[in-house]
Structures are given as C-alpha cells and as structure tokens.
PDB file of C-alpha atoms in Angstrom:
ATOM      1  CA  THR H   1    -216.683  -4.591  39.628  1.00 88.00           C
ATOM      2  CA  ALA H   2    -213.444  -5.895  38.102  1.00 90.00           C
ATOM      3  CA  GLU H   3    -211.457  -4.786  41.131  1.00 89.00           C
ATOM      4  CA  LYS H   4    -213.880  -6.503  43.493  1.00 92.00           C
ATOM      5  CA  VAL H   5    -213.572  -9.735  41.512  1.00 95.00           C
ATOM      6  CA  LEU H   6    -209.767  -9.452  41.529  1.00 93.00           C
ATOM      7  CA  LEU H   7    -209.602  -8.809  45.272  1.00 93.00           C
ATOM      8  CA  THR H   8    -212.041 -11.628  46.015  1.00 93.00           C
ATOM      9  CA  GLY H   9    -209.911 -13.961  43.908  1.00 94.00           C
ATOM     10  CA  TYR H  10    -206.777 -12.797  45.714  1.00 94.00           C
ATOM     11  CA  VAL H  11    -208.311 -13.341  49.178  1.00 91.00           C
ATOM     12  CA  LEU H  12    -209.465 -16.830  48.207  1.00 92.00           C
ATOM     13  CA  LEU H  13    -206.079 -17.650  46.654  1.00 93.00           C
ATOM     14  CA  MET H  14    -204.190 -16.396  49.705  1.00 92.00           C
ATOM     15  CA  ALA H  15    -206.409 -18.320  52.117  1.00 89.00           C
ATOM     16  CA  TRP H  16    -206.085 -21.482  50.021  1.00 90.00           C
ATOM     17  CA  SER H  17    -202.306 -21.046  49.698  1.00 92.00           C
ATOM     18  CA  LEU H  18    -201.935 -20.744  53.479  1.00 89.00           C
ATOM     19  CA  VAL H  19    -203.912 -23.956  53.986  1.00 87.00           C
ATOM     20  CA  TYR H  20    -201.947 -25.689  51.188  1.00 90.00           C
ATOM     21  CA  LEU H  21    -198.584 -24.702  52.698  1.00 89.00           C
ATOM     22  CA  TRP H  22    -199.703 -25.759  56.172  1.00 87.00           C
ATOM     23  CA  LYS H  23    -200.919 -29.152  54.917  1.00 88.00           C
ATOM     24  CA  SER H  24    -197.740 -29.605  52.841  1.00 88.00           C
ATOM     25  CA  VAL H  25    -195.458 -29.279  55.845  1.00 85.00           C
ATOM     26  CA  GLY H  26    -197.573 -31.801  57.731  1.00 82.00           C
ATOM     27  CA  GLY H  27    -199.600 -29.462  59.880  1.00 75.00           C
ATOM     28  CA  GLY H  28    -202.759 -30.892  61.309  1.00 74.00           C
ATOM     29  CA  GLY H  29    -206.003 -28.994  61.385  1.00 71.00           C
ATOM     30  CA  ARG H  30    -206.685 -25.519  60.123  1.00 68.00           C
ATOM     31  CA  ALA H  31    -206.616 -23.595  63.398  1.00 72.00           C
ATOM     32  CA  PRO H  32    -203.005 -22.321  63.075  1.00 75.00           C
ATOM     33  CA  VAL H  33    -203.791 -21.036  59.587  1.00 75.00           C
ATOM     34  CA  LEU H  34    -206.357 -18.707  61.124  1.00 79.00           C
ATOM     35  CA  LEU H  35    -203.496 -16.902  62.871  1.00 80.00           C
ATOM     36  CA  ALA H  36    -202.100 -15.942  59.457  1.00 79.00           C
ATOM     37  CA  CYS H  37    -205.409 -14.657  58.086  1.00 80.00           C
ATOM     38  CA  PRO H  38    -204.885 -11.051  59.298  1.00 81.00           C
ATOM     39  CA  PHE H  39    -201.828 -10.905  57.039  1.00 81.00           C
ATOM     40  CA  ILE H  40    -203.989 -11.401  53.960  1.00 87.00           C
ATOM     41  CA  TYR H  41    -204.648  -7.651  53.997  1.00 86.00           C
ATOM     42  CA  HIS H  42    -201.037  -6.446  54.136  1.00 82.00           C
ATOM     43  CA  TYR H  43    -199.726  -2.974  53.436  1.00 83.00           C
ATOM     44  CA  PRO H  44    -198.793  -3.446  49.745  1.00 84.00           C
ATOM     45  CA  LEU H  45    -202.295  -4.769  49.033  1.00 87.00           C
ATOM     46  CA  LEU H  46    -203.829  -1.734  50.705  1.00 85.00           C
ATOM     47  CA  MET H  47    -201.573   0.474  48.585  1.00 86.00           C
ATOM     48  CA  GLY H  48    -202.856  -1.218  45.429  1.00 87.00           C
ATOM     49  CA  PHE H  49    -199.925  -3.498  44.595  1.00 88.00           C
ATOM     50  CA  TYR H  50    -202.141  -6.347  43.477  1.00 92.00           C
ATOM     51  CA  ASN H  51    -199.488  -8.100  41.377  1.00 92.00           C
ATOM     52  CA  PHE H  52    -197.132  -8.234  44.355  1.00 92.00           C
ATOM     53  CA  SER H  53    -199.903  -9.616  46.562  1.00 93.00           C
ATOM     54  CA  ILE H  54    -200.851 -12.324  44.078  1.00 94.00           C
ATOM     55  CA  GLY H  55    -197.146 -13.155  43.751  1.00 94.00           C
ATOM     56  CA  VAL H  56    -196.898 -13.646  47.528  1.00 94.00           C
ATOM     57  CA  ALA H  57    -199.837 -16.055  47.452  1.00 94.00           C
ATOM     58  CA  LEU H  58    -198.322 -17.964  44.530  1.00 95.00           C
ATOM     59  CA  SER H  59    -194.953 -18.105  46.276  1.00 95.00           C
ATOM     60  CA  LEU H  60    -196.610 -19.811  49.256  1.00 94.00           C
ATOM     61  CA  VAL H  61    -198.071 -22.340  46.814  1.00 95.00           C
ATOM     62  CA  ALA H  62    -194.625 -22.870  45.252  1.00 95.00           C
ATOM     63  CA  ILE H  63    -192.976 -23.419  48.637  1.00 94.00           C
ATOM     64  CA  GLY H  64    -195.713 -25.866  49.620  1.00 93.00           C
ATOM     65  CA  TYR H  65    -195.441 -27.671  46.283  1.00 94.00           C
ATOM     66  CA  TRP H  66    -191.676 -27.988  46.693  1.00 92.00           C
ATOM     67  CA  TRP H  67    -192.045 -29.272  50.258  1.00 91.00           C
ATOM     68  CA  ARG H  68    -194.680 -31.792  49.242  1.00 89.00           C
ATOM     69  CA  HIS H  69    -192.783 -33.172  46.215  1.00 87.00           C
ATOM     70  CA  ARG H  70    -189.115 -32.537  47.063  1.00 83.00           C
ATOM     71  CA  GLU H  71    -188.250 -36.211  47.439  1.00 80.00           C
ATOM     72  CA  SER H  72    -190.166 -37.404  44.388  1.00 81.00           C
ATOM     73  CA  LEU H  73    -189.699 -34.564  41.921  1.00 80.00           C
ATOM     74  CA  ASN H  74    -189.983 -36.189  38.502  1.00 83.00           C
ATOM     75  CA  ALA H  75    -189.915 -34.366  35.147  1.00 83.00           C
ATOM     76  CA  THR H  76    -193.622 -33.486  35.201  1.00 88.00           C
ATOM     77  CA  ARG H  77    -193.476 -32.071  38.710  1.00 88.00           C
ATOM     78  CA  ALA H  78    -190.265 -30.185  37.919  1.00 87.00           C
ATOM     79  CA  LEU H  79    -191.939 -28.651  34.872  1.00 90.00           C
ATOM     80  CA  THR H  80    -194.960 -27.716  36.998  1.00 92.00           C
ATOM     81  CA  MET H  81    -192.619 -26.111  39.538  1.00 92.00           C
ATOM     82  CA  ALA H  82    -190.802 -24.181  36.805  1.00 91.00           C
ATOM     83  CA  VAL H  83    -194.105 -22.928  35.346  1.00 93.00           C
ATOM     84  CA  LEU H  84    -195.286 -21.898  38.815  1.00 94.00           C
ATOM     85  CA  LEU H  85    -192.071 -19.954  39.392  1.00 94.00           C
ATOM     86  CA  MET H  86    -192.439 -18.275  35.998  1.00 93.00           C
ATOM     87  CA  ALA H  87    -196.001 -17.259  36.931  1.00 94.00           C
ATOM     88  CA  ILE H  88    -194.643 -15.682  40.110  1.00 94.00           C
ATOM     89  CA  TYR H  89    -192.068 -13.816  38.030  1.00 92.00           C
ATOM     90  CA  LEU H  90    -194.852 -12.412  35.865  1.00 91.00           C
ATOM     91  CA  CYS H  91    -196.492 -11.072  39.020  1.00 91.00           C
ATOM     92  CA  ASN H  92    -193.465  -9.543  40.746  1.00 89.00           C
ATOM     93  CA  PRO H  93    -189.788 -10.497  41.137  1.00 87.00           C
ATOM     94  CA  VAL H  94    -189.680  -9.903  44.917  1.00 88.00           C
ATOM     95  CA  PRO H  95    -191.995 -12.817  45.872  1.00 92.00           C
ATOM     96  CA  LEU H  96    -190.112 -14.941  43.349  1.00 92.00           C
ATOM     97  CA  VAL H  97    -186.800 -14.246  45.077  1.00 89.00           C
ATOM     98  CA  MET H  98    -188.468 -15.022  48.417  1.00 91.00           C
ATOM     99  CA  ALA H  99    -189.736 -18.365  47.070  1.00 93.00           C
ATOM    100  CA  ILE H 100    -186.367 -19.270  45.549  1.00 92.00           C
ATOM    101  CA  VAL H 101    -184.525 -18.497  48.797  1.00 91.00           C
ATOM    102  CA  CYS H 102    -186.980 -20.663  50.768  1.00 91.00           C
ATOM    103  CA  ILE H 103    -186.741 -23.536  48.278  1.00 90.00           C
ATOM    104  CA  VAL H 104    -182.936 -23.478  48.264  1.00 88.00           C
ATOM    105  CA  ALA H 105    -182.878 -23.306  52.076  1.00 89.00           C
ATOM    106  CA  ILE H 106    -185.183 -26.336  52.305  1.00 86.00           C
ATOM    107  CA  ALA H 107    -182.970 -28.234  49.837  1.00 84.00           C
ATOM    108  CA  LEU H 108    -179.804 -27.375  51.775  1.00 84.00           C
ATOM    109  CA  VAL H 109    -181.361 -28.498  55.064  1.00 84.00           C
ATOM    110  CA  ASP H 110    -182.427 -31.737  53.370  1.00 81.00           C
ATOM    111  CA  VAL H 111    -178.857 -32.309  52.162  1.00 79.00           C
ATOM    112  CA  ALA H 112    -177.426 -31.624  55.610  1.00 81.00           C
ATOM    113  CA  SER H 113    -179.901 -33.858  57.434  1.00 80.00           C
ATOM    114  CA  SER H 114    -180.218 -36.848  55.096  1.00 74.00           C
ATOM    115  CA  ALA H 115    -178.028 -39.757  54.158  1.00 62.00           C
ATOM    116  CA  ARG H 116    -178.932 -39.399  50.484  1.00 65.00           C
ATOM    117  CA  PRO H 117    -176.234 -38.150  48.107  1.00 67.00           C
ATOM    118  CA  ALA H 118    -176.180 -34.386  47.664  1.00 65.00           C
ATOM    119  CA  GLY H 119    -176.453 -34.699  43.880  1.00 66.00           C
ATOM    120  CA  LYS H 120    -179.725 -36.595  44.144  1.00 68.00           C
ATOM    121  CA  THR H 121    -181.161 -33.976  46.473  1.00 66.00           C
ATOM    122  CA  LEU H 122    -179.856 -30.879  44.682  1.00 68.00           C
ATOM    123  CA  THR H 123    -180.533 -31.998  41.087  1.00 70.00           C
ATOM    124  CA  PRO H 124    -184.247 -31.075  41.287  1.00 74.00           C
ATOM    125  CA  LEU H 125    -183.158 -27.495  41.951  1.00 79.00           C
ATOM    126  CA  LEU H 126    -182.562 -27.203  38.206  1.00 84.00           C
ATOM    127  CA  CYS H 127    -186.252 -26.312  37.857  1.00 85.00           C
ATOM    128  CA  ILE H 128    -185.534 -22.901  39.407  1.00 87.00           C
ATOM    129  CA  VAL H 129    -182.837 -22.002  36.871  1.00 88.00           C
ATOM    130  CA  PRO H 130    -185.210 -20.396  34.302  1.00 88.00           C
ATOM    131  CA  ALA H 131    -186.674 -18.149  36.984  1.00 88.00           C
ATOM    132  CA  ILE H 132    -183.210 -17.175  38.234  1.00 88.00           C
ATOM    133  CA  VAL H 133    -182.178 -16.289  34.674  1.00 88.00           C
ATOM    134  CA  LEU H 134    -185.235 -14.032  34.311  1.00 85.00           C
ATOM    135  CA  VAL H 135    -184.589 -12.306  37.649  1.00 84.00           C
ATOM    136  CA  ALA H 136    -180.939 -11.779  36.729  1.00 83.00           C
ATOM    137  CA  TYR H 137    -181.963 -10.314  33.376  1.00 80.00           C
ATOM    138  CA  TYR H 138    -184.500  -8.044  35.054  1.00 76.00           C
ATOM    139  CA  ALA H 139    -182.035  -6.865  37.681  1.00 74.00           C
ATOM    140  CA  GLY H 140    -179.325  -6.271  35.116  1.00 70.00           C
ATOM    141  CA  HIS H 141    -181.404  -4.420  32.541  1.00 66.00           C
ATOM    142  CA  TRP H 142    -184.343  -2.911  34.416  1.00 60.00           C
ATOM    143  CA  GLY H 143    -182.950  -2.108  37.856  1.00 56.00           C
ATOM    144  CA  VAL H 144    -184.603   0.355  40.194  1.00 51.00           C
ATOM    145  CA  GLU H 145    -182.581   3.337  39.014  1.00 50.00           C
ATOM    146  CA  ALA H 146    -183.049   2.453  35.316  1.00 49.00           C
ATOM    147  CA  ARG H 147    -186.814   2.830  35.608  1.00 52.00           C
ATOM    148  CA  GLY H 148    -186.543   6.283  37.133  1.00 53.00           C
ATOM    149  CA  GLY H 149    -187.369   5.189  40.675  1.00 60.00           C
ATOM    150  CA  GLY H 150    -186.363   7.444  43.528  1.00 66.00           C
ATOM    151  CA  TRP H 151    -184.931   4.621  45.605  1.00 69.00           C
ATOM    152  CA  THR H 152    -181.217   3.886  45.377  1.00 72.00           C
ATOM    153  CA  GLN H 153    -179.783   0.470  46.185  1.00 71.00           C
ATOM    154  CA  ASP H 154    -178.407   1.855  49.478  1.00 76.00           C
ATOM    155  CA  ARG H 155    -181.938   2.724  50.586  1.00 75.00           C
ATOM    156  CA  LEU H 156    -183.775  -0.209  48.974  1.00 71.00           C
ATOM    157  CA  TRP H 157    -181.858  -3.148  50.459  1.00 75.00           C
ATOM    158  CA  PRO H 158    -182.158  -2.133  54.154  1.00 79.00           C
ATOM    159  CA  TYR H 159    -185.874  -1.469  53.585  1.00 74.00           C
ATOM    160  CA  PHE H 160    -186.309  -4.928  52.066  1.00 71.00           C
ATOM    161  CA  ILE H 161    -184.168  -6.751  54.654  1.00 75.00           C
ATOM    162  CA  HIS H 162    -186.020  -5.203  57.596  1.00 72.00           C
ATOM    163  CA  GLY H 163    -189.370  -6.302  56.143  1.00 68.00           C
ATOM    164  CA  GLY H 164    -190.536  -2.845  55.141  1.00 67.00           C
ATOM    165  CA  PRO H 165    -192.861  -4.096  52.371  1.00 59.00           C
ATOM    166  CA  LEU H 166    -194.656  -6.393  54.810  1.00 56.00           C
ATOM    167  CA  LEU H 167    -195.195  -3.933  57.676  1.00 55.00           C
ATOM    168  CA  PHE H 168    -198.473  -2.112  58.171  1.00 48.00           C
ATOM    169  CA  GLN H 169    -197.581   1.559  58.217  1.00 50.00           C
ATOM    170  CA  GLY H 170    -200.939   3.059  59.094  1.00 45.00           C
ATOM    171  CA  CYS H 171    -203.489   4.876  56.997  1.00 38.00           C
TER     172      CYS H 171
END
C-alpha cells in the first residue's frame, strides 16, 4: 500500500511539474505536455529508483521556478529556490546537477541576450551555491568507487552523457 501511495504521488508530481515548467516558459495550453507523459514511467522508475525519479520531477519544478522568477528573484524567492535545490539533493545528486546546469545555462543566455548588467543577472545564482557545495562534498567523499560500486569513472561518464539513465532498456 505504501508503494502504491508513493508511486501515485510521484506520477501526480511529475505530471504537475511538466505542466508547471510548460506554463513557466510561456507555453499555451496543455496539449504539448501530453507528449511528455510517456516519459513519466522511465527506466530508473521501473527499476525501483524512486528517489531519482522524484528528484527528476523536483528538478523540473526548480527549472520552472527559476524561469518564472529569474528577473525578480528577491531574498524570499532565492531562499525558496535554495530549499528546493536542497530537497533535490536529498533525493539524488544527478537530477540536482541537471537542474543546476539548466539554471546556469538559462542565466548565461539571459546575460548574452539582455542589456542588463551581468552582475545583476548573475547575482541571483548565489542561491545555488549551497547545493553545489553539497554535491562537491558528496563527490569528494562518497564517490562511486568509495561506496563499493562496480562502475569506474571511465565507464560512468560516457553512460551518463549518452543518456543511459533515461533510456528504456526493455524488460
């Protein structure tokens, strides 16, 4: 029963996060979001990596929140963003890194395409510093080899870069 409740919560969170991200970037209607619905049941979820899956949903919320408030990020919103990133870290560091890369990319595109000073656009990025510190600590002290995993860095990075965790690999 607990697993059914968890999976139902995940499916609802993922569906809501897709709609939230779509609305944040200015998308009209919900029809394009339906195209992403088959990805709710991705390979890591089917393998039982529920924390990773919840982290992916939360990272979509974080990217949408950043997009929605990037030009008016006050202290309260920056704190909310930092807490959201910390919640993603507690789920899994991989979706957190994905969210941070997307947020930094959005900020850099904003700097390149706007007439505003770079300092005013990049200063809100300070809200991601606590999450980066935690990921750096995790990577430095609890790396893949330190936990007894069978994957070396030479094998892990190409798998991650080619989207291995997101591909459906059959039953």
